[in-house]
mmCIF file of C-alpha atoms in Angstrom:
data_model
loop_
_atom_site.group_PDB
_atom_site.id
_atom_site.type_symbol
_atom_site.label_atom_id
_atom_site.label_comp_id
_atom_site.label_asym_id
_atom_site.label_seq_id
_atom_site.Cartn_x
_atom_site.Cartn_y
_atom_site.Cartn_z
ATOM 1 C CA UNK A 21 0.000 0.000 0.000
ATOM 2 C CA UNK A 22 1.556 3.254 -1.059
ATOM 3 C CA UNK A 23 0.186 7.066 -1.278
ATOM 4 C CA UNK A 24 -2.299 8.947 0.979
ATOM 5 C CA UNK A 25 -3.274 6.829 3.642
ATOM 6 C CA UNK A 26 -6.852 9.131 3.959
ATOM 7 C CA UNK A 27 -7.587 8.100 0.225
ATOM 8 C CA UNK A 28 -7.095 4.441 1.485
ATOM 9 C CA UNK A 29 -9.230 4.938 3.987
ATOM 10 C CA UNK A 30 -11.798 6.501 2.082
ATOM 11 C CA UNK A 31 -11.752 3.262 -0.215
ATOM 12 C CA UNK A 32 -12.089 0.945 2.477
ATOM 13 C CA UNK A 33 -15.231 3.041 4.467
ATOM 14 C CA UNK A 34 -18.322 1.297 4.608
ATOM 15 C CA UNK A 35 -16.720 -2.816 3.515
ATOM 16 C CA UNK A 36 -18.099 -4.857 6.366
ATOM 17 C CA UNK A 37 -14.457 -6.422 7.112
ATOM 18 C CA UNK A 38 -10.766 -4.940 6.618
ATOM 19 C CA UNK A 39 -9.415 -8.215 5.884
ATOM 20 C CA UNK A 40 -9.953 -12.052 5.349
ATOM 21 C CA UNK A 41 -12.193 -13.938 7.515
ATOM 22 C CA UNK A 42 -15.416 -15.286 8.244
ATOM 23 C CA UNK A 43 -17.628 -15.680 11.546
ATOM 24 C CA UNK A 44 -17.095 -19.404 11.311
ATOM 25 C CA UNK A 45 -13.166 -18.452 11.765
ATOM 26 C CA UNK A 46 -14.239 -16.741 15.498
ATOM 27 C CA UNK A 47 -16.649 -19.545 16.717
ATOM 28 C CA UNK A 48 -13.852 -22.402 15.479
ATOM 29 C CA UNK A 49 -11.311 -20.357 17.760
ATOM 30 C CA UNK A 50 -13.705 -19.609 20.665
ATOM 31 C CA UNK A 51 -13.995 -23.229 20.412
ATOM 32 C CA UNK A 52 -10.738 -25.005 20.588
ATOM 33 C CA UNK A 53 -9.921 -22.165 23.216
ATOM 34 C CA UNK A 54 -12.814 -23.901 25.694
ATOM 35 C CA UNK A 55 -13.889 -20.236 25.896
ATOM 36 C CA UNK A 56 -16.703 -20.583 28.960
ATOM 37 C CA UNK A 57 -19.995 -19.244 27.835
ATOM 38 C CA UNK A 58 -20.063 -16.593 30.645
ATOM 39 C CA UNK A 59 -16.393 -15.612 29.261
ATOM 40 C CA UNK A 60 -15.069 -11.973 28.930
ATOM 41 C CA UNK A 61 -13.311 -11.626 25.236
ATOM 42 C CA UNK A 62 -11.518 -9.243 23.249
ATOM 43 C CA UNK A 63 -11.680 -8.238 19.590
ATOM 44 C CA UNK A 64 -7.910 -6.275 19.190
ATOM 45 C CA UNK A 65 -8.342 -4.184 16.206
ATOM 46 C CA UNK A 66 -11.556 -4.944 15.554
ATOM 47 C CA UNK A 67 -11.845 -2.849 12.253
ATOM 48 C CA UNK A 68 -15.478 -2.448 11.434
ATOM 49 C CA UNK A 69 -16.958 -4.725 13.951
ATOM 50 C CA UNK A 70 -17.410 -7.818 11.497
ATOM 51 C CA UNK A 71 -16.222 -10.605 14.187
ATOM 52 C CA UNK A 72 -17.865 -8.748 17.111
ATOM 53 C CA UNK A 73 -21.535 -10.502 16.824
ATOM 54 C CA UNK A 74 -19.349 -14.156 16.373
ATOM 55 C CA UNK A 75 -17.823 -13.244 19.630
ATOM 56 C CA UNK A 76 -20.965 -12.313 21.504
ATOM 57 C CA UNK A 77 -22.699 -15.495 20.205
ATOM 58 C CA UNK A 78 -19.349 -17.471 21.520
ATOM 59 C CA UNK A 79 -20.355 -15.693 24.897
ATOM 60 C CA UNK A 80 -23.740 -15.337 25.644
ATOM 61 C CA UNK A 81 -23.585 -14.380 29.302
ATOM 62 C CA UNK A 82 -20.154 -13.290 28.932
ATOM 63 C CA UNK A 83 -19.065 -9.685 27.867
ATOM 64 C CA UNK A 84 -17.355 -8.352 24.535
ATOM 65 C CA UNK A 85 -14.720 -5.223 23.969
ATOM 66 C CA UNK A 86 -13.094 -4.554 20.809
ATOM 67 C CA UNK A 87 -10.591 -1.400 19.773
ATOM 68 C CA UNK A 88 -9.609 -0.580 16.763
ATOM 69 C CA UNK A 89 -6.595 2.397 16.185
ATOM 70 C CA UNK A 90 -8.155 3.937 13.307
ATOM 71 C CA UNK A 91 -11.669 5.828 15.267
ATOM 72 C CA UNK A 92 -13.761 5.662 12.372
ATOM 73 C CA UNK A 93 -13.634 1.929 11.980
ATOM 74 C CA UNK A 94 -14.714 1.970 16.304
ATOM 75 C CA UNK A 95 -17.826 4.048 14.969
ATOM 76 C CA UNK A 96 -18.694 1.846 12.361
ATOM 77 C CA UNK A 97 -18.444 -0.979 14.930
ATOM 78 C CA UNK A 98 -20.880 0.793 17.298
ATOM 79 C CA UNK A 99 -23.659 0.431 14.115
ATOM 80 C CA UNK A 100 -23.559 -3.179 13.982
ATOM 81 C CA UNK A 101 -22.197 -4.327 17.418
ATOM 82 C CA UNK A 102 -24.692 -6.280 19.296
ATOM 83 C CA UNK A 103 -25.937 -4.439 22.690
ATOM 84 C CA UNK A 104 -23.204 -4.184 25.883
ATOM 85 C CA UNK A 105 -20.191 -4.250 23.527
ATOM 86 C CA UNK A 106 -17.456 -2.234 25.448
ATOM 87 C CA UNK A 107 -15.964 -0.152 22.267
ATOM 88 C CA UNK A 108 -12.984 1.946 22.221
ATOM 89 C CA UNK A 109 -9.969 3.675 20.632
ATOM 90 C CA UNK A 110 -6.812 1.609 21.549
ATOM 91 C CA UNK A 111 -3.655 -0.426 20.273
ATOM 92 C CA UNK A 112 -2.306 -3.775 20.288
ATOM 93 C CA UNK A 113 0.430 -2.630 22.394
ATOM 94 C CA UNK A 114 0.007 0.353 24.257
ATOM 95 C CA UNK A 115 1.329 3.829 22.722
ATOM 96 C CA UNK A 116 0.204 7.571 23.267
ATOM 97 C CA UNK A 117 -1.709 6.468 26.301
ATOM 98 C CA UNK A 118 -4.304 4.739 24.700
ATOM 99 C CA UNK A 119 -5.998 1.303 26.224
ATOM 100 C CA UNK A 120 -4.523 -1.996 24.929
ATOM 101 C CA UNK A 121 -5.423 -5.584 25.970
ATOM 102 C CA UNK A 122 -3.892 -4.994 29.141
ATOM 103 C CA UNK A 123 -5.370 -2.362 30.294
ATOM 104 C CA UNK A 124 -8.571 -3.004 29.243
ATOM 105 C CA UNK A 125 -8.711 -6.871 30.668
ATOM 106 C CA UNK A 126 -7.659 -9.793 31.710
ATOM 107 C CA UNK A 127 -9.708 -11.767 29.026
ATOM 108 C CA UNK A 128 -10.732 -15.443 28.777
ATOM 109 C CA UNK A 129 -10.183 -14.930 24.671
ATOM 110 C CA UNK A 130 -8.125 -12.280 23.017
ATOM 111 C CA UNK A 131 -8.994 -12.429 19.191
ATOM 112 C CA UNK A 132 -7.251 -10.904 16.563
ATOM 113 C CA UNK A 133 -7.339 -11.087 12.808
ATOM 114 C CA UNK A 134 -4.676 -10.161 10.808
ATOM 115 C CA UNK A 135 -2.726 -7.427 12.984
ATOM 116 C CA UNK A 136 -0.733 -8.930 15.389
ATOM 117 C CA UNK A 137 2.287 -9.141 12.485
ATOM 118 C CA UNK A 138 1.984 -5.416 12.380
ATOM 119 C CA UNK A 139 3.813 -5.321 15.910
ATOM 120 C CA UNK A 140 5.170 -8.654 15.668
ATOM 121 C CA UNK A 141 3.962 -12.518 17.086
ATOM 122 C CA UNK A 142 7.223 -12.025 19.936
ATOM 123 C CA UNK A 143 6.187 -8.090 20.990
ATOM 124 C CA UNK A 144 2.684 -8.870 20.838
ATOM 125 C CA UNK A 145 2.494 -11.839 22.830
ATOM 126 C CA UNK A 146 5.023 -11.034 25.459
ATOM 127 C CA UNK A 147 2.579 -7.867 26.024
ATOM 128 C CA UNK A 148 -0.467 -9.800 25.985
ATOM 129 C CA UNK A 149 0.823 -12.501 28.457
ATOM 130 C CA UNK A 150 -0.713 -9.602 30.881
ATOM 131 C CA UNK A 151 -3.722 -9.280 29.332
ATOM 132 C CA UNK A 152 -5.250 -13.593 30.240
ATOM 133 C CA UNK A 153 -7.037 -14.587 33.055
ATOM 134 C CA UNK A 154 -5.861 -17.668 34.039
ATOM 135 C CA UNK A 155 -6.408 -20.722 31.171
ATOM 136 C CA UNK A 156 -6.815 -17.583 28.747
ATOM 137 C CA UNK A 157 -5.667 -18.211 25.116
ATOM 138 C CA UNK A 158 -4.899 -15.713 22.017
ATOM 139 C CA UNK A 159 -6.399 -16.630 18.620
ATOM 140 C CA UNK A 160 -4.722 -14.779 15.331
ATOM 141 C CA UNK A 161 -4.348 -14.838 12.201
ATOM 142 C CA UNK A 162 -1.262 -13.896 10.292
ATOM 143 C CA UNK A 163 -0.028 -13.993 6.978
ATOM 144 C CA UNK A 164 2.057 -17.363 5.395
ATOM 145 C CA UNK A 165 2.939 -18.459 2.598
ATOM 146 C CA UNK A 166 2.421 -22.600 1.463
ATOM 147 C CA UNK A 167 6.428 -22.742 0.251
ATOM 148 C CA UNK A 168 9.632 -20.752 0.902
ATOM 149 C CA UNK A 169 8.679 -17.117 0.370
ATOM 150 C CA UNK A 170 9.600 -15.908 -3.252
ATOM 151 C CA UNK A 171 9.781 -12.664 -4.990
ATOM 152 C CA UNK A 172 6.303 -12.973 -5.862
ATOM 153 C CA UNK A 173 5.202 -13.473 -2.467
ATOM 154 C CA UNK A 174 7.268 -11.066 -0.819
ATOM 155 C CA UNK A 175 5.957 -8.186 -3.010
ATOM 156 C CA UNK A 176 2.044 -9.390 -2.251
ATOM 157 C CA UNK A 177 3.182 -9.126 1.410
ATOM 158 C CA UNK A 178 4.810 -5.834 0.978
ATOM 159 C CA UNK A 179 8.063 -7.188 1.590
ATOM 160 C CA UNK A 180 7.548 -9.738 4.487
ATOM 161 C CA UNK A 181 9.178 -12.364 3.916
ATOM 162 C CA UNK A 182 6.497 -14.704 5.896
ATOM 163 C CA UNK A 183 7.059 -18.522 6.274
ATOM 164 C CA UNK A 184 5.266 -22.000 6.236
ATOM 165 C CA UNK A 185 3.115 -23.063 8.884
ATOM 166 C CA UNK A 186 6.090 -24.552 10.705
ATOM 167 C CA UNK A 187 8.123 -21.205 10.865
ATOM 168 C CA UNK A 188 4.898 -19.324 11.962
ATOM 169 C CA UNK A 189 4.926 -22.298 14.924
ATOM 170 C CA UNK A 190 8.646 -21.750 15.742
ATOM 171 C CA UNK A 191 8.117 -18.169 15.466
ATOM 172 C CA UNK A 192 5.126 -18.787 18.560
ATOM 173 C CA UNK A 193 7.525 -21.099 20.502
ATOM 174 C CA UNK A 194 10.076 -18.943 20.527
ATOM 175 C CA UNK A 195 7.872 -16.420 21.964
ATOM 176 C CA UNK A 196 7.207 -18.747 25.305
ATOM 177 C CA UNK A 197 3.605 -20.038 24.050
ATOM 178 C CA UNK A 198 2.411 -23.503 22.848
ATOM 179 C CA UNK A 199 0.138 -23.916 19.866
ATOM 180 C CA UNK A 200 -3.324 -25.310 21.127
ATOM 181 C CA UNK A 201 -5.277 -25.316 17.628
ATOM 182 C CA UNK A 202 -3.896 -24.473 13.989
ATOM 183 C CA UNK A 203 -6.366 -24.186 10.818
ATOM 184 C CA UNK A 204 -6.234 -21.266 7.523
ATOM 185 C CA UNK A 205 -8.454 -19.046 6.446
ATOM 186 C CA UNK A 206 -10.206 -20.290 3.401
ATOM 187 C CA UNK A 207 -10.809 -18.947 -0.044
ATOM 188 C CA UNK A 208 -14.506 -18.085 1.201
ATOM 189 C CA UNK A 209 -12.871 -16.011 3.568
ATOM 190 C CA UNK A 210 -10.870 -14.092 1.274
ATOM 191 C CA UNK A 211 -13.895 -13.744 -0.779
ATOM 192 C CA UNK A 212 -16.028 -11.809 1.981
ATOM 193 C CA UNK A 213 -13.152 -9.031 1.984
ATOM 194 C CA UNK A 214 -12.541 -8.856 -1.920
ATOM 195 C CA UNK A 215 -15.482 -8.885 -3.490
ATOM 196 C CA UNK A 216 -17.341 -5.709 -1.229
ATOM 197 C CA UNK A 217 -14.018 -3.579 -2.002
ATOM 198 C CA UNK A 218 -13.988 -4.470 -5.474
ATOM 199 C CA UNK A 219 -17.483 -3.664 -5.929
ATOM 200 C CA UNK A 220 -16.511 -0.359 -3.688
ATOM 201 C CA UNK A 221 -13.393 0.229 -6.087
ATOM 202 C CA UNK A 222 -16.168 -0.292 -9.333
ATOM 203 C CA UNK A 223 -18.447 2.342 -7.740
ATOM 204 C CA UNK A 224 -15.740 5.022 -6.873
ATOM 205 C CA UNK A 225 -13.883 4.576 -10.259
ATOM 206 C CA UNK A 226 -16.564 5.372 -12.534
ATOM 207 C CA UNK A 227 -16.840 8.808 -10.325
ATOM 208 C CA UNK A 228 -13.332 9.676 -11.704
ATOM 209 C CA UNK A 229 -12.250 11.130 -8.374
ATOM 210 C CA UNK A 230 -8.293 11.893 -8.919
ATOM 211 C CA UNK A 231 -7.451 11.678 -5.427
ATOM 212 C CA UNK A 232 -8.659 7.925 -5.185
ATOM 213 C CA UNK A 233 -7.346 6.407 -8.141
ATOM 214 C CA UNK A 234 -3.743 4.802 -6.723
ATOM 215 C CA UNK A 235 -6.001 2.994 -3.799
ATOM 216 C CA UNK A 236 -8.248 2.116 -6.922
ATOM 217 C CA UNK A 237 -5.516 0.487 -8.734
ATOM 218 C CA UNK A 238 -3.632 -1.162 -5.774
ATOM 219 C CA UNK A 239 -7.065 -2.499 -4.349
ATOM 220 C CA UNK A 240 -7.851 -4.056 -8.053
ATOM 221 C CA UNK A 241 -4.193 -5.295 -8.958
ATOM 222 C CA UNK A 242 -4.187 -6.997 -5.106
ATOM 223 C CA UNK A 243 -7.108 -8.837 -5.416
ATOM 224 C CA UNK A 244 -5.653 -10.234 -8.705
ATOM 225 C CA UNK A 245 -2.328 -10.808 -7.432
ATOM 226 C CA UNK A 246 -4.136 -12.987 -4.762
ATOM 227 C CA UNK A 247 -5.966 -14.852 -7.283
ATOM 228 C CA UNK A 248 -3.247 -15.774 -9.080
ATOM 229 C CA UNK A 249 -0.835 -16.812 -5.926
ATOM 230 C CA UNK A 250 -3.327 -18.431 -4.008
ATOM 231 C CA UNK A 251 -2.610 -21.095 -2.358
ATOM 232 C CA UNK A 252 1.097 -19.732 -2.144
ATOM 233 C CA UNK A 253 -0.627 -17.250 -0.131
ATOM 234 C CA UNK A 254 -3.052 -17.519 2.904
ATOM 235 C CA UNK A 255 -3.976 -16.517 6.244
ATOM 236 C CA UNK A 256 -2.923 -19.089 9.116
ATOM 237 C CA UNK A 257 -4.799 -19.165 11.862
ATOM 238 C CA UNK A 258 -3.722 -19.958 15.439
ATOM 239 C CA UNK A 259 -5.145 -19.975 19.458
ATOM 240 C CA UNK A 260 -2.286 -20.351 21.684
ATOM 241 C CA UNK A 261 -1.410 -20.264 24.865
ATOM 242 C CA UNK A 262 1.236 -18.669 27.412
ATOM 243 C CA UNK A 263 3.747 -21.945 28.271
#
């Protein structure tokens, strides 16, 4: 992603997810965490509140919070988060004294999709250690690729060079937790974030606005980069626990 990050922004308003994923993602990780019914979860960077009703449902006499960084993504999660979600600006890690996991916990479930690489799996979970009640898990997903990361790969993930499933397990280890459940977000999933922005990115390009034409172009040529690498790249998704 290049250029003004407010004419990204302006692209992505209004998409009912920021990234890959489906509810079915949540309730499989709520699951193999045992998360209790009466259990008190997080959604860190919750984006537009897609995963937040999957959560409640995980949790019916439990309670829900989700942050997000970017504020307008928290107010679009107020619209469609079910009633007694605790919302708020924060950050995976806490900076510029806003709430992170810690603060805002301990947690029975601290869900997180596609973020936590932003900070880093070692940063992130040393912080969030803090941030479990006791028998509390982390569930995540993070980018991988199926084979030795490539060129190819590498530019999709703007330069990361991400690993296989076994280096994004060593990567865990080596952070002091053990992997209780590992699965991968599916093509569906990747579906339910491409096709609302490219149907977004159809709508705002036949308005001709100048300013939004690079987001335009990199939204469009991403989606068919991903097409054309998958499976060589996916979404792994993990719900670990402090060792």
């Amino acid at each position: 992603m290049s250029g003004d990050m407010s004419a990204f922004f302006a692209l992505h308003a209004g998409l009912p997810r920021q990234g890959p994923g489906l509810a079915s993602d949540v309730a499989w990780a709520c699951a193999a965490a045992g998360t209790p019914p009466d259990g008190v979860v997080c959604d860190a960077a919750c984006g537009p509140g897609a995963d937040l009703a999957p959560l409640a449902a995980a949790v019916p006499e439990g309670r829900v919070t989700g942050f997000d960084l970017h504020l307008p993504f928290v107010a679009e999660a107020a619209l469609v988060a079910p009633v007694g979600t605790r919302l708020c600006r924060g950050a995976l890690v806490s900076r510029d004294g806003l709430p992170d996991p810690v603060s805002l916990g301990p947690f029975d479930l601290i869900w997180c999709a596609g973020a936590v690489y932003f900070e880093g799996i070692g940063a992130v979970l040393d912080h969030w250690r803090h941030a479990l009640r006791p028998g509390g898990a982390v569930a995540f997903s993070h980018p991988l690729t199926t084979g030795a990361p490539d060129g190819e790969t590498r530019r999709f993930w703007e330069g990361g060079a991400f690993g296989d499933d076994d280096a994004l397990d060593a990567e865990i280890a080596a952070a002091g937790w053990g992997v209780v459940a590992r699965s991968r977000v599916t093509p569906e999933g990747w579906a339910a974030y491409y096709e609302p922005l490219l149907a977004r990115a159809k709508r705002l390009k036949a308005a001709d606005i100048p300013d939004l034409r690079l987001p335009i172009e990199e939204a469009v040529q991403e989606a068919a980069d991903y097409a054309r690498l998958a499976p060589r790249v996916t979404y792994g998704l993990r719900v670990v626990r402090p060792v």
